[in-house]
Amino acid sequence: MTLVSRARPGTRPAFDDGLLPRLHGELEAFLARAPDLAPDLTDALARLLLSGGKRVRPTFAWWGWRAAGGPVDGPRADVAVRALIALEMLQGCALVHDDVMDRSATRRGRPTAHVAFAARHHRGRWAGDSRHYGDSAAVLVGDLALAWADDALVTAGLDGAALARAWVPWQAMRTEMIAGQHLDLLAGARREESLEKALTVARLKTAAYTVERPLHLGAAMAGAPAHLVDALRSYGRDIGVAFQLRDDLLGVFGDPAVTGKPAGDDLRDGKRTALMALALGLARSAGRPDAARVLRDCLEGHEVTDGTVLEVRALLWELGAVDAVEERIGSLTGLALQALDQVELDEPVRAALGALAATATDRRR
């Protein structure tokens, strides 16, 4: 695989070191001037947005901007960075709502929003059901993040033409994200076992709004020609799906000290991932109804103990599902880099996109 040579480990574009603190500063500034009509909701959102995170989406968007000739610094670059915090707001919405739907207890090593609000209700001995209050308050936090995401993009200072161009991927991204979330919810309700459907969810729920559309957004803001947008989107679709496949592996095999989530979290949540769909298909092909039963019991929400997690992990290796996912990640990454070969890019941009491909697809959290 040619990923290592193309990514050029050890050669980081100079501005890359300054992007994350600039994004953090713009987030702080936006939150400081935002209306504080509901302090509990604002504080919960601020804690989430400012508590870390990899800033994957605005980073890809920045390199879409740079790929299209957007300047590294100066007033236009400042406006671009300010606009890209909209992606962190959108991610905040997705995380809070996702945690409610998945009944996740922790996020980045801290109680999730719905859990924290429920605990506060319980401590205060307030009227009504604590869990219902927590869920309801968290939904509002997510709604606030979505509303402020639009505000962040529209008020960043883009000129009218740039904002009109940016609005096309922005509009598509929001819809794709919600559609992917619904398909994920539907997959659990319908007990889906289809790999094709799991990959569709990965493409819409993760790839589109994590890599493909952020690249499209940044490139559109800078006025990229259609052929460059097409190449960046092709790269983004493949890297985005590979990113989700890596996430599927981390959800089962990840180190809690690194991921900030309990061991085997996806197994305990019964997530219908591509990894599990592949494993079920391999179990059927191998004539292993015993293995398929263990996997289905896990997906059906039967009690998942530490022993169950160990058993399913062993089966995923034994059936060849882990190797199959790793192979697909490598194939998708190679295809993504080939898409970039079809267009002219400045060498720092090409190196950055290669490095981002490696970071997104070969990570521990």
PDB file of C-alpha atoms in Angstrom, residues 15-28 55 81:
ATOM      1  CA  PHE A  15      -0.217  26.246   9.319  1.00  0.00           C
ATOM      2  CA  ASP A  16      -1.545  22.910  10.552  1.00  0.00           C
ATOM      3  CA  ASP A  17       0.097  23.562  13.918  1.00  0.00           C
ATOM      4  CA  GLY A  18      -1.829  26.815  14.297  1.00  0.00           C
ATOM      5  CA  LEU A  19      -5.229  25.720  13.042  1.00  0.00           C
ATOM      6  CA  LEU A  20      -6.519  23.937  16.152  1.00  0.00           C
ATOM      7  CA  PRO A  21      -5.804  26.777  18.613  1.00  0.00           C
ATOM      8  CA  ARG A  22      -7.333  29.266  16.178  1.00  0.00           C
ATOM      9  CA  LEU A  23     -10.473  27.151  15.902  1.00  0.00           C
ATOM     10  CA  HIS A  24     -10.619  26.871  19.701  1.00  0.00           C
ATOM     11  CA  GLY A  25     -10.250  30.631  20.056  1.00  0.00           C
ATOM     12  CA  GLU A  26     -13.025  31.323  17.552  1.00  0.00           C
ATOM     13  CA  LEU A  27     -15.310  28.858  19.350  1.00  0.00           C
ATOM     14  CA  GLU A  28     -14.652  30.604  22.654  1.00  0.00           C
ATOM     15  CA  ARG A  55     -11.600  18.958  15.211  1.00  0.00           C
ATOM     16  CA  VAL A  81     -11.522  29.777  10.136  1.00  0.00           C
TER      17      VAL A  81
END
